Amino acid sequence: MNFSHLVSLASSLASHGLLCLRFTCKGLNLVYRTKAYNAVLAYVKSNEEYRVAGAFLAGRSMSSRAATSLMRTASEQDDSFIQGLICLSYPLHPPKAKSKLRDEDLLLITKPALFISGSADEMCDKTLMTNLVRKIKAPVKIHWVENANHGLTAKGKTLEDVLSEVNEQTLVWIQQTLKSEMA
């Protein structure tokens, strides 16, 4: 939750009038994380004090897999509350195990998605991800942070440079997605 990319992104989006709710799940258990994410989402949807019209699901690394699982469910149920998916450093496969793709939920999403990953991410091979995206029926954009690893640390770039790049790409994508929904 306090990962620098998430803190910066939430702050950047909030400064442009987009509410961001951040939370964390301890442990790497995907089922647990997905249930926790779903509970938070259900609360946001049902809260009568603060009416929220829609949401983009987002996560970093394992939490992006949980967000993708929820997006799959939202796609299957044609849930109009969920407007899109944002994945930072999606772990497409374990390190050094490119044959073990984690793509089962991705292939079934029908809502817009943004993936931001490092071009040198040991858990998201660029060629594999590019080929996978071609199979997804929803509109998908991938942004590669040049020379960045899974933690989005990039040789030759400062943390501030990377944060700015991630924030700008995400904000522009959200604005374009919302604009296309209104058209």
PDB file of C-alpha atoms in Angstrom:
ATOM      1  CA  MET A   1       0.000   0.000   0.000  1.00  0.00           C
ATOM      2  CA  ASN A   2       2.853   2.370   0.744  1.00  0.00           C
ATOM      3  CA  PHE A   3       4.903   1.322  -2.268  1.00  0.00           C
ATOM      4  CA  SER A   4       6.258   4.558  -3.757  1.00  0.00           C
ATOM      5  CA  HIS A   5       4.605   4.009  -7.143  1.00  0.00           C
ATOM      6  CA  LEU A   6       1.169   3.546  -5.564  1.00  0.00           C
ATOM      7  CA  VAL A   7       1.505   6.507  -3.190  1.00  0.00           C
ATOM      8  CA  SER A   8       2.621   8.752  -6.022  1.00  0.00           C
ATOM      9  CA  LEU A   9      -0.058   7.513  -8.418  1.00  0.00           C
ATOM     10  CA  ALA A  10      -2.857   7.971  -5.865  1.00  0.00           C
ATOM     11  CA  SER A  11      -1.638  11.486  -5.099  1.00  0.00           C
ATOM     12  CA  SER A  12      -1.355  12.373  -8.781  1.00  0.00           C
ATOM     13  CA  LEU A  13      -4.818  11.059  -9.631  1.00  0.00           C
ATOM     14  CA  ALA A  14      -6.369  12.751  -6.586  1.00  0.00           C
ATOM     15  CA  SER A  15      -4.830  16.058  -7.666  1.00  0.00           C
ATOM     16  CA  HIS A  16      -6.824  15.649 -10.903  1.00  0.00           C
ATOM     17  CA  GLY A  17     -10.086  14.988  -9.066  1.00  0.00           C
ATOM     18  CA  LEU A  18     -10.014  11.191  -9.099  1.00  0.00           C
ATOM     19  CA  LEU A  19     -10.676   9.517  -5.752  1.00  0.00           C
ATOM     20  CA  CYS A  20      -8.188   6.778  -4.906  1.00  0.00           C
ATOM     21  CA  LEU A  21      -8.682   4.170  -2.233  1.00  0.00           C
ATOM     22  CA  ARG A  22      -5.549   2.251  -1.303  1.00  0.00           C
ATOM     23  CA  PHE A  23      -5.436  -0.808   0.912  1.00  0.00           C
ATOM     24  CA  THR A  24      -3.090  -3.680   1.513  1.00  0.00           C
ATOM     25  CA  CYS A  25      -3.337  -7.418   2.032  1.00  0.00           C
ATOM     26  CA  LYS A  26      -0.667  -9.212   3.972  1.00  0.00           C
ATOM     27  CA  GLY A  27       0.719 -12.323   2.372  1.00  0.00           C
ATOM     28  CA  LEU A  28       0.926 -13.465  -1.217  1.00  0.00           C
ATOM     29  CA  ASN A  29      -2.125 -15.737  -1.262  1.00  0.00           C
ATOM     30  CA  LEU A  30      -4.051 -14.751  -4.384  1.00  0.00           C
ATOM     31  CA  VAL A  31      -7.393 -16.144  -3.154  1.00  0.00           C
ATOM     32  CA  TYR A  32      -7.110 -14.163   0.096  1.00  0.00           C
ATOM     33  CA  ARG A  33      -6.137 -10.979  -1.755  1.00  0.00           C
ATOM     34  CA  THR A  34      -9.008 -11.340  -4.213  1.00  0.00           C
ATOM     35  CA  LYS A  35     -11.529 -11.843  -1.379  1.00  0.00           C
ATOM     36  CA  ALA A  36     -10.169  -8.793   0.459  1.00  0.00           C
ATOM     37  CA  TYR A  37     -10.258  -6.699  -2.709  1.00  0.00           C
ATOM     38  CA  ASN A  38     -13.831  -7.864  -3.372  1.00  0.00           C
ATOM     39  CA  ALA A  39     -14.898  -6.911   0.170  1.00  0.00           C
ATOM     40  CA  VAL A  40     -13.500  -3.400  -0.242  1.00  0.00           C
ATOM     41  CA  LEU A  41     -15.169  -3.078  -3.642  1.00  0.00           C
ATOM     42  CA  ALA A  42     -18.529  -4.260  -2.247  1.00  0.00           C
ATOM     43  CA  TYR A  43     -18.269  -1.665   0.531  1.00  0.00           C
ATOM     44  CA  VAL A  44     -17.500   1.133  -1.930  1.00  0.00           C
ATOM     45  CA  LYS A  45     -20.397   0.120  -4.167  1.00  0.00           C
ATOM     46  CA  SER A  46     -22.910  -0.068  -1.308  1.00  0.00           C
ATOM     47  CA  ASN A  47     -21.824   2.936   0.751  1.00  0.00           C
ATOM     48  CA  GLU A  48     -24.742   5.348   0.920  1.00  0.00           C
ATOM     49  CA  GLU A  49     -22.832   8.185   2.572  1.00  0.00           C
ATOM     50  CA  TYR A  50     -20.376   8.558  -0.299  1.00  0.00           C
ATOM     51  CA  ARG A  51     -21.896   7.693  -3.644  1.00  0.00           C
ATOM     52  CA  VAL A  52     -19.269   6.504  -6.091  1.00  0.00           C
ATOM     53  CA  ALA A  53     -20.431   6.239  -9.711  1.00  0.00           C
ATOM     54  CA  GLY A  54     -17.730   3.874 -10.917  1.00  0.00           C
ATOM     55  CA  ALA A  55     -14.267   2.538 -10.317  1.00  0.00           C
ATOM     56  CA  PHE A  56     -11.085   1.474 -12.014  1.00  0.00           C
ATOM     57  CA  LEU A  57      -9.534  -1.584 -10.408  1.00  0.00           C
ATOM     58  CA  ALA A  58      -5.786  -1.341  -9.986  1.00  0.00           C
ATOM     59  CA  GLY A  59      -2.926  -3.157  -8.381  1.00  0.00           C
ATOM     60  CA  ARG A  60       0.780  -3.699  -8.430  1.00  0.00           C
ATOM     61  CA  SER A  61       2.354  -7.114  -8.969  1.00  0.00           C
ATOM     62  CA  MET A  62       0.340  -9.795  -7.104  1.00  0.00           C
ATOM     63  CA  SER A  63      -2.408  -7.270  -6.342  1.00  0.00           C
ATOM     64  CA  SER A  64      -2.787  -6.650 -10.076  1.00  0.00           C
ATOM     65  CA  ARG A  65      -3.573 -10.357 -10.392  1.00  0.00           C
ATOM     66  CA  ALA A  66      -6.273  -9.951  -7.718  1.00  0.00           C
ATOM     67  CA  ALA A  67      -7.643  -6.897  -9.560  1.00  0.00           C
ATOM     68  CA  THR A  68      -7.641  -8.904 -12.795  1.00  0.00           C
ATOM     69  CA  SER A  69      -9.587 -11.710 -11.116  1.00  0.00           C
ATOM     70  CA  LEU A  70     -12.231  -9.214 -10.021  1.00  0.00           C
ATOM     71  CA  MET A  71     -12.240  -7.664 -13.482  1.00  0.00           C
ATOM     72  CA  ARG A  72     -12.935 -11.065 -14.978  1.00  0.00           C
ATOM     73  CA  THR A  73     -15.943 -11.452 -12.669  1.00  0.00           C
ATOM     74  CA  ALA A  74     -17.120  -7.914 -13.485  1.00  0.00           C
ATOM     75  CA  SER A  75     -16.788  -8.690 -17.197  1.00  0.00           C
ATOM     76  CA  GLU A  76     -18.770 -11.916 -16.850  1.00  0.00           C
ATOM     77  CA  GLN A  77     -21.522 -10.108 -14.906  1.00  0.00           C
ATOM     78  CA  ASP A  78     -21.450  -7.046 -17.179  1.00  0.00           C
ATOM     79  CA  ASP A  79     -20.919  -4.891 -14.074  1.00  0.00           C
ATOM     80  CA  SER A  80     -21.063  -1.288 -15.289  1.00  0.00           C
ATOM     81  CA  PHE A  81     -19.624   0.020 -11.988  1.00  0.00           C
ATOM     82  CA  ILE A  82     -16.195  -1.272 -12.994  1.00  0.00           C
ATOM     83  CA  GLN A  83     -14.820   0.917 -15.776  1.00  0.00           C
ATOM     84  CA  GLY A  84     -11.346  -0.456 -16.354  1.00  0.00           C
ATOM     85  CA  LEU A  85      -8.258  -2.224 -15.075  1.00  0.00           C
ATOM     86  CA  ILE A  86      -4.817  -0.817 -14.298  1.00  0.00           C
ATOM     87  CA  CYS A  87      -1.938  -3.226 -13.698  1.00  0.00           C
ATOM     88  CA  LEU A  88       1.506  -2.080 -12.596  1.00  0.00           C
ATOM     89  CA  SER A  89       4.152  -4.785 -13.002  1.00  0.00           C
ATOM     90  CA  TYR A  90       1.689  -7.576 -13.775  1.00  0.00           C
ATOM     91  CA  PRO A  91       3.484 -10.854 -12.913  1.00  0.00           C
ATOM     92  CA  LEU A  92       2.692 -12.733 -16.128  1.00  0.00           C
ATOM     93  CA  HIS A  93       4.939 -15.634 -15.147  1.00  0.00           C
ATOM     94  CA  PRO A  94       7.290 -16.598 -12.306  1.00  0.00           C
ATOM     95  CA  PRO A  95      10.933 -15.531 -12.735  1.00  0.00           C
ATOM     96  CA  LYS A  96      12.782 -17.911 -15.066  1.00  0.00           C
ATOM     97  CA  ALA A  97       9.545 -19.827 -15.766  1.00  0.00           C
ATOM     98  CA  LYS A  98       8.122 -18.225 -18.893  1.00  0.00           C
ATOM     99  CA  SER A  99       6.123 -21.355 -19.718  1.00  0.00           C
ATOM    100  CA  LYS A 100       3.935 -20.923 -16.610  1.00  0.00           C
ATOM    101  CA  LEU A 101       1.728 -18.073 -17.791  1.00  0.00           C
ATOM    102  CA  ARG A 102      -0.712 -16.458 -15.397  1.00  0.00           C
ATOM    103  CA  ASP A 103      -3.161 -15.459 -18.111  1.00  0.00           C
ATOM    104  CA  GLU A 104      -6.390 -17.290 -17.273  1.00  0.00           C
ATOM    105  CA  ASP A 105      -8.239 -14.186 -16.031  1.00  0.00           C
ATOM    106  CA  LEU A 106      -6.699 -11.802 -18.550  1.00  0.00           C
ATOM    107  CA  LEU A 107      -8.091 -13.687 -21.514  1.00  0.00           C
ATOM    108  CA  LEU A 108     -11.660 -13.247 -20.219  1.00  0.00           C
ATOM    109  CA  ILE A 109     -11.785  -9.522 -19.472  1.00  0.00           C
ATOM    110  CA  THR A 110     -14.037  -7.360 -21.615  1.00  0.00           C
ATOM    111  CA  LYS A 111     -13.321  -3.928 -20.147  1.00  0.00           C
ATOM    112  CA  PRO A 112     -10.447  -1.567 -20.990  1.00  0.00           C
ATOM    113  CA  ALA A 113      -7.093  -2.365 -19.405  1.00  0.00           C
ATOM    114  CA  LEU A 114      -3.770  -0.600 -18.966  1.00  0.00           C
ATOM    115  CA  PHE A 115      -0.570  -2.483 -18.251  1.00  0.00           C
ATOM    116  CA  ILE A 116       2.563  -0.653 -17.154  1.00  0.00           C
ATOM    117  CA  SER A 117       5.626  -2.849 -16.831  1.00  0.00           C
ATOM    118  CA  GLY A 118       9.351  -2.586 -17.109  1.00  0.00           C
ATOM    119  CA  SER A 119      10.891  -3.683 -20.391  1.00  0.00           C
ATOM    120  CA  ALA A 120      13.389  -5.717 -18.325  1.00  0.00           C
ATOM    121  CA  ASP A 121      10.798  -7.193 -15.915  1.00  0.00           C
ATOM    122  CA  GLU A 122      11.866 -10.746 -15.067  1.00  0.00           C
ATOM    123  CA  MET A 123       8.196 -11.633 -14.408  1.00  0.00           C
ATOM    124  CA  CYS A 124       6.652 -10.115 -17.535  1.00  0.00           C
ATOM    125  CA  ASP A 125       8.437 -11.017 -20.729  1.00  0.00           C
ATOM    126  CA  LYS A 126       7.760  -8.284 -23.268  1.00  0.00           C
ATOM    127  CA  THR A 127       7.153 -10.632 -26.209  1.00  0.00           C
ATOM    128  CA  LEU A 128       4.874 -12.937 -24.217  1.00  0.00           C
ATOM    129  CA  MET A 129       2.812 -10.015 -22.905  1.00  0.00           C
ATOM    130  CA  THR A 130       2.524  -8.391 -26.327  1.00  0.00           C
ATOM    131  CA  ASN A 131       1.322 -11.685 -27.833  1.00  0.00           C
ATOM    132  CA  LEU A 132      -1.139 -12.228 -24.984  1.00  0.00           C
ATOM    133  CA  VAL A 133      -2.658  -8.763 -25.335  1.00  0.00           C
ATOM    134  CA  ARG A 134      -3.513  -9.525 -28.960  1.00  0.00           C
ATOM    135  CA  LYS A 135      -5.824 -12.307 -27.687  1.00  0.00           C
ATOM    136  CA  ILE A 136      -7.742 -10.095 -25.235  1.00  0.00           C
ATOM    137  CA  LYS A 137     -11.088  -8.926 -26.589  1.00  0.00           C
ATOM    138  CA  ALA A 138     -11.111  -5.682 -24.570  1.00  0.00           C
ATOM    139  CA  PRO A 139      -9.200  -2.527 -25.524  1.00  0.00           C
ATOM    140  CA  VAL A 140      -5.744  -2.883 -23.985  1.00  0.00           C
ATOM    141  CA  LYS A 141      -2.782  -0.554 -23.780  1.00  0.00           C
ATOM    142  CA  ILE A 142       0.702  -1.552 -22.663  1.00  0.00           C
ATOM    143  CA  HIS A 143       3.270   0.992 -21.617  1.00  0.00           C
ATOM    144  CA  TRP A 144       6.821  -0.259 -21.193  1.00  0.00           C
ATOM    145  CA  VAL A 145       9.112   1.670 -18.861  1.00  0.00           C
ATOM    146  CA  GLU A 146      12.425   1.299 -20.685  1.00  0.00           C
ATOM    147  CA  ASN A 147      15.094  -0.713 -18.857  1.00  0.00           C
ATOM    148  CA  ALA A 148      12.915  -1.075 -15.742  1.00  0.00           C
ATOM    149  CA  ASN A 149      12.699  -4.258 -13.704  1.00  0.00           C
ATOM    150  CA  HIS A 150       9.703  -5.715 -11.821  1.00  0.00           C
ATOM    151  CA  GLY A 151      10.044  -3.036  -9.130  1.00  0.00           C
ATOM    152  CA  LEU A 152      10.011  -0.393 -11.891  1.00  0.00           C
ATOM    153  CA  THR A 153      13.548   0.632 -11.087  1.00  0.00           C
ATOM    154  CA  ALA A 154      15.198   1.688 -14.316  1.00  0.00           C
ATOM    155  CA  LYS A 155      18.866   2.119 -15.078  1.00  0.00           C
ATOM    156  CA  GLY A 156      19.505   5.675 -16.164  1.00  0.00           C
ATOM    157  CA  LYS A 157      16.242   7.012 -14.707  1.00  0.00           C
ATOM    158  CA  THR A 158      15.577   8.521 -11.308  1.00  0.00           C
ATOM    159  CA  LEU A 159      12.669   7.329  -9.193  1.00  0.00           C
ATOM    160  CA  GLU A 160      11.003  10.694  -9.827  1.00  0.00           C
ATOM    161  CA  ASP A 161      11.335  10.190 -13.600  1.00  0.00           C
ATOM    162  CA  VAL A 162       9.682   6.769 -13.382  1.00  0.00           C
ATOM    163  CA  LEU A 163       6.922   8.010 -11.054  1.00  0.00           C
ATOM    164  CA  SER A 164       6.169  10.872 -13.408  1.00  0.00           C
ATOM    165  CA  GLU A 165       6.042   8.520 -16.401  1.00  0.00           C
ATOM    166  CA  VAL A 166       3.719   6.063 -14.641  1.00  0.00           C
ATOM    167  CA  ASN A 167       1.452   8.835 -13.344  1.00  0.00           C
ATOM    168  CA  GLU A 168       1.190  10.573 -16.711  1.00  0.00           C
ATOM    169  CA  GLN A 169       0.502   7.371 -18.648  1.00  0.00           C
ATOM    170  CA  THR A 170      -2.182   6.330 -16.154  1.00  0.00           C
ATOM    171  CA  LEU A 171      -3.944   9.701 -16.015  1.00  0.00           C
ATOM    172  CA  VAL A 172      -4.039  10.063 -19.813  1.00  0.00           C
ATOM    173  CA  TRP A 173      -5.340   6.506 -20.205  1.00  0.00           C
ATOM    174  CA  ILE A 174      -8.105   7.024 -17.613  1.00  0.00           C
ATOM    175  CA  GLN A 175      -9.155  10.294 -19.245  1.00  0.00           C
ATOM    176  CA  GLN A 176      -9.252   8.660 -22.692  1.00  0.00           C
ATOM    177  CA  THR A 177     -11.191   5.673 -21.341  1.00  0.00           C
ATOM    178  CA  LEU A 178     -13.784   7.871 -19.634  1.00  0.00           C
ATOM    179  CA  LYS A 179     -14.089  10.052 -22.738  1.00  0.00           C
ATOM    180  CA  SER A 180     -14.687   7.033 -24.989  1.00  0.00           C
ATOM    181  CA  GLU A 181     -17.360   5.719 -22.595  1.00  0.00           C
ATOM    182  CA  MET A 182     -19.215   9.024 -22.856  1.00  0.00           C
ATOM    183  CA  ALA A 183     -19.100   9.031 -26.663  1.00  0.00           C
TER     184      ALA A 183
END
